[in-house]
PDB file of C-alpha atoms in Angstrom:
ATOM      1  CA  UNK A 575      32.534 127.777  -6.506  1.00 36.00           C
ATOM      2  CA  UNK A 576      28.713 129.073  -7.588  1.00 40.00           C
ATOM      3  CA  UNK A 577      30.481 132.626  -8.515  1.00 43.00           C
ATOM      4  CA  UNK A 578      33.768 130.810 -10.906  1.00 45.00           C
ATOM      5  CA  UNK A 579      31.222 128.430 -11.938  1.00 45.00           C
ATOM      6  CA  UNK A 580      28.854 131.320 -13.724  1.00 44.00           C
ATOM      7  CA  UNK A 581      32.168 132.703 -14.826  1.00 44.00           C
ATOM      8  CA  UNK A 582      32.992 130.116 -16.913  1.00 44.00           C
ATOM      9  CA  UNK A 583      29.840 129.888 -18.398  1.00 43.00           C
ATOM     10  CA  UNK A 584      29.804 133.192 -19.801  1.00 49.00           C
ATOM     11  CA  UNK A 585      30.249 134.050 -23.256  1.00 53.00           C
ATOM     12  CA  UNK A 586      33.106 135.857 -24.516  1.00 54.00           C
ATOM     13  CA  UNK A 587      32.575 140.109 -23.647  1.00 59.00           C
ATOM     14  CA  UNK A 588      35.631 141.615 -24.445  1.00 69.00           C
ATOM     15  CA  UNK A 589      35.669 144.517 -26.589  1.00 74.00           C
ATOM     16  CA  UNK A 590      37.991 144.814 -29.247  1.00 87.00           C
ATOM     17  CA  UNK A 591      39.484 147.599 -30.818  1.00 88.00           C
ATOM     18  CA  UNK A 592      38.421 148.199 -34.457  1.00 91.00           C
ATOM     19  CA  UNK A 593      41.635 148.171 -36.761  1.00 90.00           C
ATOM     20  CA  UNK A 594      42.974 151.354 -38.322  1.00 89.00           C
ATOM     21  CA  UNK A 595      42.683 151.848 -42.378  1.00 88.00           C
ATOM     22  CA  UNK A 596      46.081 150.708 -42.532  1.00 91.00           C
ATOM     23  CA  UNK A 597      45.585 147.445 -40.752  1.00 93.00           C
ATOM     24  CA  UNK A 598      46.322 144.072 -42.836  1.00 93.00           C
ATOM     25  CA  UNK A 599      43.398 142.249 -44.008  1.00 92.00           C
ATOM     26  CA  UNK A 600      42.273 138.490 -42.853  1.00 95.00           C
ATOM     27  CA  UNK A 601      38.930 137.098 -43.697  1.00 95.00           C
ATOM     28  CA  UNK A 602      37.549 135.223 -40.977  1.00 96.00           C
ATOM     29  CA  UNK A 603      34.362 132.473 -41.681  1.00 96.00           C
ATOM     30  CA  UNK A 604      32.511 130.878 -38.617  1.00 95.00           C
ATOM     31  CA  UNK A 605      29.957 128.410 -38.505  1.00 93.00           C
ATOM     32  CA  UNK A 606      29.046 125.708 -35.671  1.00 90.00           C
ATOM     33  CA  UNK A 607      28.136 122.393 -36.074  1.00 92.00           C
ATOM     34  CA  UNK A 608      25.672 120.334 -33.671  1.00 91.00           C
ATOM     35  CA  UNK A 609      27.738 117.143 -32.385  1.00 89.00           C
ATOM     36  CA  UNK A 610      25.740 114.314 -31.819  1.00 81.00           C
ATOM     37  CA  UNK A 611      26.561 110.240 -31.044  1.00 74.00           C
ATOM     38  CA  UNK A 612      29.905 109.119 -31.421  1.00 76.00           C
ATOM     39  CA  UNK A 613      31.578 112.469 -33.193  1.00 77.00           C
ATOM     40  CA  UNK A 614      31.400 110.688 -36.694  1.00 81.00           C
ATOM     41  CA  UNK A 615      30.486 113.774 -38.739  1.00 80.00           C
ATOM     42  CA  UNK A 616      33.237 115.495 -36.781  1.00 83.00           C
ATOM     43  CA  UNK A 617      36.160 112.701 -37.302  1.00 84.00           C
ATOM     44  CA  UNK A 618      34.549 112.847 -41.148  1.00 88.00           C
ATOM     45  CA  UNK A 619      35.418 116.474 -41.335  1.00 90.00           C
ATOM     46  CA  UNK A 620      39.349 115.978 -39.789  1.00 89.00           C
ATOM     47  CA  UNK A 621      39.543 113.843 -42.933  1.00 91.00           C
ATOM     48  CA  UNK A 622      38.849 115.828 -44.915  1.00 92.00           C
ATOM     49  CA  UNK A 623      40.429 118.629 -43.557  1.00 94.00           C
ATOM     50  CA  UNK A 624      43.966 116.845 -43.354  1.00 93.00           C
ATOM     51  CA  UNK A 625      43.549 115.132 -47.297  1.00 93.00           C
ATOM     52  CA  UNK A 626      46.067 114.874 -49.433  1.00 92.00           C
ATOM     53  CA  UNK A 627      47.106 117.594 -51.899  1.00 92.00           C
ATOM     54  CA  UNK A 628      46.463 120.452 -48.743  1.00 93.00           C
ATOM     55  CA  UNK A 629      50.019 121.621 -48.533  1.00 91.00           C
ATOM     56  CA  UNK A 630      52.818 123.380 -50.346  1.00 86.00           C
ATOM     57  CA  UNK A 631      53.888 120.189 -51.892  1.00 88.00           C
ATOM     58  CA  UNK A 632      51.079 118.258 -52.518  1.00 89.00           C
ATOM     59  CA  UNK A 633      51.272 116.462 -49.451  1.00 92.00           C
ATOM     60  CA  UNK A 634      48.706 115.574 -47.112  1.00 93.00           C
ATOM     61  CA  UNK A 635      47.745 118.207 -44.052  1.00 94.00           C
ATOM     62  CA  UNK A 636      49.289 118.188 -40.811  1.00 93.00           C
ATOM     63  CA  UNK A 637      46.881 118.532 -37.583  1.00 94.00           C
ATOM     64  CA  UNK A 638      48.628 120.459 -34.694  1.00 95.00           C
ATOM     65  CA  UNK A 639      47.604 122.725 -31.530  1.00 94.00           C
ATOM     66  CA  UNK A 640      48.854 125.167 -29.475  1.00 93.00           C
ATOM     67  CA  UNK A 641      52.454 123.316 -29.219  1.00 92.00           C
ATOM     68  CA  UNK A 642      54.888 120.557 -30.234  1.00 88.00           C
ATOM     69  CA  UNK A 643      52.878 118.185 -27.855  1.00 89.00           C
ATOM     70  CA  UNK A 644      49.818 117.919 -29.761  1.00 87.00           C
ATOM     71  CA  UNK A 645      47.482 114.455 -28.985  1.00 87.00           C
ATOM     72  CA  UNK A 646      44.416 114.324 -31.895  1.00 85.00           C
ATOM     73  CA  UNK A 647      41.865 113.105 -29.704  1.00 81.00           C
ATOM     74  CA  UNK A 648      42.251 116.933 -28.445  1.00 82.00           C
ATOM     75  CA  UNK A 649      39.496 116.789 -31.235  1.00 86.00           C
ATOM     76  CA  UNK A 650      39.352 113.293 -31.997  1.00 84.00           C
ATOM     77  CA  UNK A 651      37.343 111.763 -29.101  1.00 86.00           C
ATOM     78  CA  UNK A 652      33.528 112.214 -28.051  1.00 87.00           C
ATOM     79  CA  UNK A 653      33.336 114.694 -25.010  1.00 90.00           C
ATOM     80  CA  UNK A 654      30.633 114.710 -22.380  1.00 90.00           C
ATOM     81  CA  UNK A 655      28.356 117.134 -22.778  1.00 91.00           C
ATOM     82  CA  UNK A 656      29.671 118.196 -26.086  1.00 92.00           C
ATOM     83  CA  UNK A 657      27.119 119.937 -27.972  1.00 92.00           C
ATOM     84  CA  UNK A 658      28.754 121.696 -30.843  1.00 93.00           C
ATOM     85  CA  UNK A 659      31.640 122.376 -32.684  1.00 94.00           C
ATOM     86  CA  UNK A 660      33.038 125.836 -33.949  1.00 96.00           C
ATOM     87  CA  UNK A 661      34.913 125.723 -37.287  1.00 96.00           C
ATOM     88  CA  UNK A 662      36.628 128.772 -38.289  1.00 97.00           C
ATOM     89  CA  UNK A 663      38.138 129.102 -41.991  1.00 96.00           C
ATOM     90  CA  UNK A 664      40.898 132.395 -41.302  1.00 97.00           C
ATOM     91  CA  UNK A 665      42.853 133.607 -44.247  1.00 96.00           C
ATOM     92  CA  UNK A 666      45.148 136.655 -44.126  1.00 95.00           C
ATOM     93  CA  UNK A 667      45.315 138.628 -46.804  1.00 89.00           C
ATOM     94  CA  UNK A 668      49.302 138.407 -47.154  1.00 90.00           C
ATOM     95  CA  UNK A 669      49.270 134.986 -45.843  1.00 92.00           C
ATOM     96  CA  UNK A 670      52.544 134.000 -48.315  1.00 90.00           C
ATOM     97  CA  UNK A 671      54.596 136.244 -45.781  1.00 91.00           C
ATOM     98  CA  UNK A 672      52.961 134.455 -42.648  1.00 95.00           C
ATOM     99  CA  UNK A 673      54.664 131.586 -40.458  1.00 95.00           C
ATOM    100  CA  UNK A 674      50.623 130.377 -40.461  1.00 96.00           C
ATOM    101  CA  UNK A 675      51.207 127.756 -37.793  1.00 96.00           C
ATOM    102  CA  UNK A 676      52.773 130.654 -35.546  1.00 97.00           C
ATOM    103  CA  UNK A 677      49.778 133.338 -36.668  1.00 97.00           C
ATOM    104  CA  UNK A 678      47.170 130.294 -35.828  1.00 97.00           C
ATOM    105  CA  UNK A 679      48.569 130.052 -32.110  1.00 97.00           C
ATOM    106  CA  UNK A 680      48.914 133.167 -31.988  1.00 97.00           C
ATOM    107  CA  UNK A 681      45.531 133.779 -32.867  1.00 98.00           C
ATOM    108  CA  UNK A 682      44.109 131.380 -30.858  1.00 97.00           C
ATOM    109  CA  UNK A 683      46.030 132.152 -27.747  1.00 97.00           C
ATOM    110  CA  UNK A 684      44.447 135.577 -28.287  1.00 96.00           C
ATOM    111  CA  UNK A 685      41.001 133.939 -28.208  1.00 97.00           C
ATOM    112  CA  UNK A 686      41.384 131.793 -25.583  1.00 96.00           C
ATOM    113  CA  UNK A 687      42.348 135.389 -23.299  1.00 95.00           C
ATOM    114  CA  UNK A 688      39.285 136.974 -25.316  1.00 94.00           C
ATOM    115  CA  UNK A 689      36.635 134.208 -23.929  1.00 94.00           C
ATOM    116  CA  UNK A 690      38.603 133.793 -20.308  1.00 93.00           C
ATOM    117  CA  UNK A 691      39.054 129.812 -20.833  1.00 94.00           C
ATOM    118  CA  UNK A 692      41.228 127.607 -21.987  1.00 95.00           C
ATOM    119  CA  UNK A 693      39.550 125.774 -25.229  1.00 96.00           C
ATOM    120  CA  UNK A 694      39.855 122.316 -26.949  1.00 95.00           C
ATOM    121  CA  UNK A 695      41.555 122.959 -30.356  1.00 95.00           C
ATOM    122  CA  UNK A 696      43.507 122.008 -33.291  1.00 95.00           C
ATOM    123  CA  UNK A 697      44.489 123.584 -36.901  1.00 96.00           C
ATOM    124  CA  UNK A 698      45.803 122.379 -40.324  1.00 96.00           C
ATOM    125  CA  UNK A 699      47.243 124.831 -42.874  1.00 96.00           C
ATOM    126  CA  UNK A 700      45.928 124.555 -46.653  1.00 96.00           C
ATOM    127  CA  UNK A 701      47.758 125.875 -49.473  1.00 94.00           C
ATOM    128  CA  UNK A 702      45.481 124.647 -51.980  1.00 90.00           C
ATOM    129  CA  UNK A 703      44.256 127.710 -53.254  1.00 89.00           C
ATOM    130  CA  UNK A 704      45.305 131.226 -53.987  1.00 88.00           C
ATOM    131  CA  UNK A 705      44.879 132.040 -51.227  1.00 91.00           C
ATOM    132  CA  UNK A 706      46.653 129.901 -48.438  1.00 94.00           C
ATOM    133  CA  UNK A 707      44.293 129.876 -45.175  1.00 95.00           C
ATOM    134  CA  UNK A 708      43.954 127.945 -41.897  1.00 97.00           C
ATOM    135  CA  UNK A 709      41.439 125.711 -40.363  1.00 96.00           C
ATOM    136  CA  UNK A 710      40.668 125.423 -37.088  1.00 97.00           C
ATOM    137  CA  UNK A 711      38.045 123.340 -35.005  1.00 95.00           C
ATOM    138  CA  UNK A 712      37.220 124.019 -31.547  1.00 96.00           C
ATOM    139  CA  UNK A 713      35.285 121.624 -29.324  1.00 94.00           C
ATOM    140  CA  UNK A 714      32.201 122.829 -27.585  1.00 94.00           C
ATOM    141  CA  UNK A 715      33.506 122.164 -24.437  1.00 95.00           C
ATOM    142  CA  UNK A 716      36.478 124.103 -22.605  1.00 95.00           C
ATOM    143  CA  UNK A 717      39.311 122.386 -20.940  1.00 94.00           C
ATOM    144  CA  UNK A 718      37.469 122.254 -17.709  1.00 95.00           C
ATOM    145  CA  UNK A 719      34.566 120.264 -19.480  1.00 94.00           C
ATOM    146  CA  UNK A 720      32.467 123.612 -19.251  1.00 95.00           C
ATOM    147  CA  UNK A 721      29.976 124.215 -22.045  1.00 96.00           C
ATOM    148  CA  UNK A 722      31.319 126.475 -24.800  1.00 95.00           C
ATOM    149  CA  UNK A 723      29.465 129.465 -25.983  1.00 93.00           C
ATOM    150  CA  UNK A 724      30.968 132.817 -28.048  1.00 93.00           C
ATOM    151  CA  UNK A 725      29.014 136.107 -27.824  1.00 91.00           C
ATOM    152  CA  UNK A 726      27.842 136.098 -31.388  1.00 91.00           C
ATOM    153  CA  UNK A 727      29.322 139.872 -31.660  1.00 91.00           C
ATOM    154  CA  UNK A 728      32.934 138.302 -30.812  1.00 94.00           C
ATOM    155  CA  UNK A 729      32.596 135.414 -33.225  1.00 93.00           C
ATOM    156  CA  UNK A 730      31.142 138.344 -36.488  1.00 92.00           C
ATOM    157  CA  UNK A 731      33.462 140.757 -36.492  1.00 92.00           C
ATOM    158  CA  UNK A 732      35.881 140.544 -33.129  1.00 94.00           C
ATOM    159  CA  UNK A 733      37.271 137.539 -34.383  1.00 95.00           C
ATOM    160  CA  UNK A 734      38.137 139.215 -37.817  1.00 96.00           C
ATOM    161  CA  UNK A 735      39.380 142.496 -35.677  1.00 96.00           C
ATOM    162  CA  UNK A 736      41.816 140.030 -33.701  1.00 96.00           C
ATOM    163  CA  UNK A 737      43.126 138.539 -36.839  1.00 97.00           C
ATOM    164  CA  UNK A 738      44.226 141.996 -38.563  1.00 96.00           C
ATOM    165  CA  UNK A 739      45.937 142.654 -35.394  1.00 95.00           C
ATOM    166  CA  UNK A 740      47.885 140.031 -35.393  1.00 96.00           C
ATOM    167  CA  UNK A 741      48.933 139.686 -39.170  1.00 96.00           C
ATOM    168  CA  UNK A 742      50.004 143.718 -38.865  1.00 96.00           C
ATOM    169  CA  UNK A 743      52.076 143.263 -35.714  1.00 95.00           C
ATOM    170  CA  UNK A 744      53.785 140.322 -37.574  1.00 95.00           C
ATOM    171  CA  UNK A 745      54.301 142.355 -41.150  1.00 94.00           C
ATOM    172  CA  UNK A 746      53.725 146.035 -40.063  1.00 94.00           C
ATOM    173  CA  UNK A 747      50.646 148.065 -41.501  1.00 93.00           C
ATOM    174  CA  UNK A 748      50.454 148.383 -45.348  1.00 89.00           C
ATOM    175  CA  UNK A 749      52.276 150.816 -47.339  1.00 86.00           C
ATOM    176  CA  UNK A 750      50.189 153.799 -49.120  1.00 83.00           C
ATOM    177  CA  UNK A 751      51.839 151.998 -52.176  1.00 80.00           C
ATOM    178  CA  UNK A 752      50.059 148.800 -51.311  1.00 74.00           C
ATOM    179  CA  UNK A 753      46.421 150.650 -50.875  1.00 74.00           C
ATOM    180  CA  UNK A 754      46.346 152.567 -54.059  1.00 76.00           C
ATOM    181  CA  UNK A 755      47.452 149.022 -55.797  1.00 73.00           C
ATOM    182  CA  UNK A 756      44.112 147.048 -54.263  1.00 72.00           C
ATOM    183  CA  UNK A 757      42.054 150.246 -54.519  1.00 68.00           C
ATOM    184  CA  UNK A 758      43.112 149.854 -58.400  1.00 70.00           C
ATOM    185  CA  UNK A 759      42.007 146.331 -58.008  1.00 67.00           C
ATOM    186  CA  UNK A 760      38.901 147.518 -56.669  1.00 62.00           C
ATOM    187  CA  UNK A 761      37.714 149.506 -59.118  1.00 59.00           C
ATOM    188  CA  UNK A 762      36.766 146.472 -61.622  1.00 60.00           C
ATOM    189  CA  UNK A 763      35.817 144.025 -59.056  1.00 54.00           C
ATOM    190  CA  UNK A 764      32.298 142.252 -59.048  1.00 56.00           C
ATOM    191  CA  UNK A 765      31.600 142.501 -55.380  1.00 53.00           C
ATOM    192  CA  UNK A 766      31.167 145.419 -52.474  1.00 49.00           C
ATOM    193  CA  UNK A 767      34.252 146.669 -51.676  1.00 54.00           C
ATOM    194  CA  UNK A 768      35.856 149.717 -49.681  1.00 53.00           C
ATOM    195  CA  UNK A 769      35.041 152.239 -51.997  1.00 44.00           C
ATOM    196  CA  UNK A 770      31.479 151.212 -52.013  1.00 48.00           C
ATOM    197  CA  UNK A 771      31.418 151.288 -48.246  1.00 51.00           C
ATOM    198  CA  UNK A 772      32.997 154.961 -48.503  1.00 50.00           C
ATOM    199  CA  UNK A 773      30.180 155.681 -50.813  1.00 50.00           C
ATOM    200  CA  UNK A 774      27.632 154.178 -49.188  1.00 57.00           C
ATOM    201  CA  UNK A 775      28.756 156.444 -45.673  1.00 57.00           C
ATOM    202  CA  UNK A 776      28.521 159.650 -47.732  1.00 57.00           C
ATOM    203  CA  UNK A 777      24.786 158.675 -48.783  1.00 64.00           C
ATOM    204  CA  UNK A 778      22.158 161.018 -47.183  1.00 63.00           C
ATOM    205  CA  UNK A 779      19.111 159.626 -46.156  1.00 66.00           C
ATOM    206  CA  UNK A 780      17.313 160.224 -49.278  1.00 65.00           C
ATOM    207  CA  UNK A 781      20.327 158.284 -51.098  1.00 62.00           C
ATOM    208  CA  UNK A 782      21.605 161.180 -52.524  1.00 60.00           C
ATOM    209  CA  UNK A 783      25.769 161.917 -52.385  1.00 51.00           C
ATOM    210  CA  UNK A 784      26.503 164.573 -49.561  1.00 57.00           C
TER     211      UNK A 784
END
């Protein structure tokens, strides 16, 4: 008991592959909130999250987990022992070709392998914005009642790595014609992008251009 005990209190170690240049994109945000009383900041934010106006029509969001059978005190209800919250904010680059309800299990099904527990979830699609994305909470607690924690590698760039994997499985790896088109893109943009991080890799160590 001692040994699966310590086992489920470890923090997620696998490693993860990095994806290959071709790989689809997905920006993946992470921040965890302390939980404290009754959940109220956390039953504020599910509110908020599931507004009207979220989806494709105007409508208001629709909570769900990792089926049809999906009960919102999954991340509704105060937990013993709960001491956080993880929110994640993923958005796939080519999210308009996504199913994002199936990408979002998919995802998190991938997760829950990655950390070696079964976790305490639930998501709600927005297409609000330009850029259609998915939010997810997950308690701070497992299914067992165990106290979540994510090795802080996993959560800054595994998570992302995980993502890309799963949106290029779905709609295969972009086309060279699909690069040069964002590189184009790239070239005028007000922000660090892939060409700067080529750049920045030729640099020698006196900042010069090898």
């Amino acid at each position: 008991f001692a040994a699966g005990k310590k086992l489920r209190s470890r923090r997620g170690v696998v490693a993860v592959r990095e994806p290959h240049a071709r790989s689809r994109r997905c920006v993946v945000k992470v921040r965890y909130v302390p939980v404290r009383g009754n959940n109220r900041a956390a039953k504020l934010h599910l509110a908020y999250l599931v507004r009207d106006g979220v989806e494709h029509d105007g409508t208001q969001g629709k909570l769900y987990g990792s089926d049809a059978v999906f009960d919102r005190g999954t991340v509704d209800k105060p937990l013993t022992g709960e001491q956080r919250q993880f929110r994640f904010i993923v958005s796939p680059e080519d999210a308009d070709g996504l199913d994002l309800t199936a990408f979002a299990r998919q995802f998190m099904g991938q997760v829950e392998k990655d950390v070696g527990r079964r976790l305490l979830w639930a998501a709600v699609n927005h297409h609000n914005t330009d850029n259609p994305h998915v939010h997810i909470v997950v308690r701070g607690v497992d299914a067992d009642g165990e106290d979540l924690r994510i090795d802080g590698r996993y959560v800054s760039q595994e998570l992302r790595w995980r993502a890309q994997e799963i949106v290029t499985r779905e709609l295969g790896p972009r086309t060279e014609l699909e690069m040069a088109r964002e590189r184009s893109k790239e070239v005028t943009r007000q922000a660090f992008t892939s060409i700067d991080r080529m750049l920045a890799s030729q640099l020698s160590s006196d900042n010069r251009l090898r």
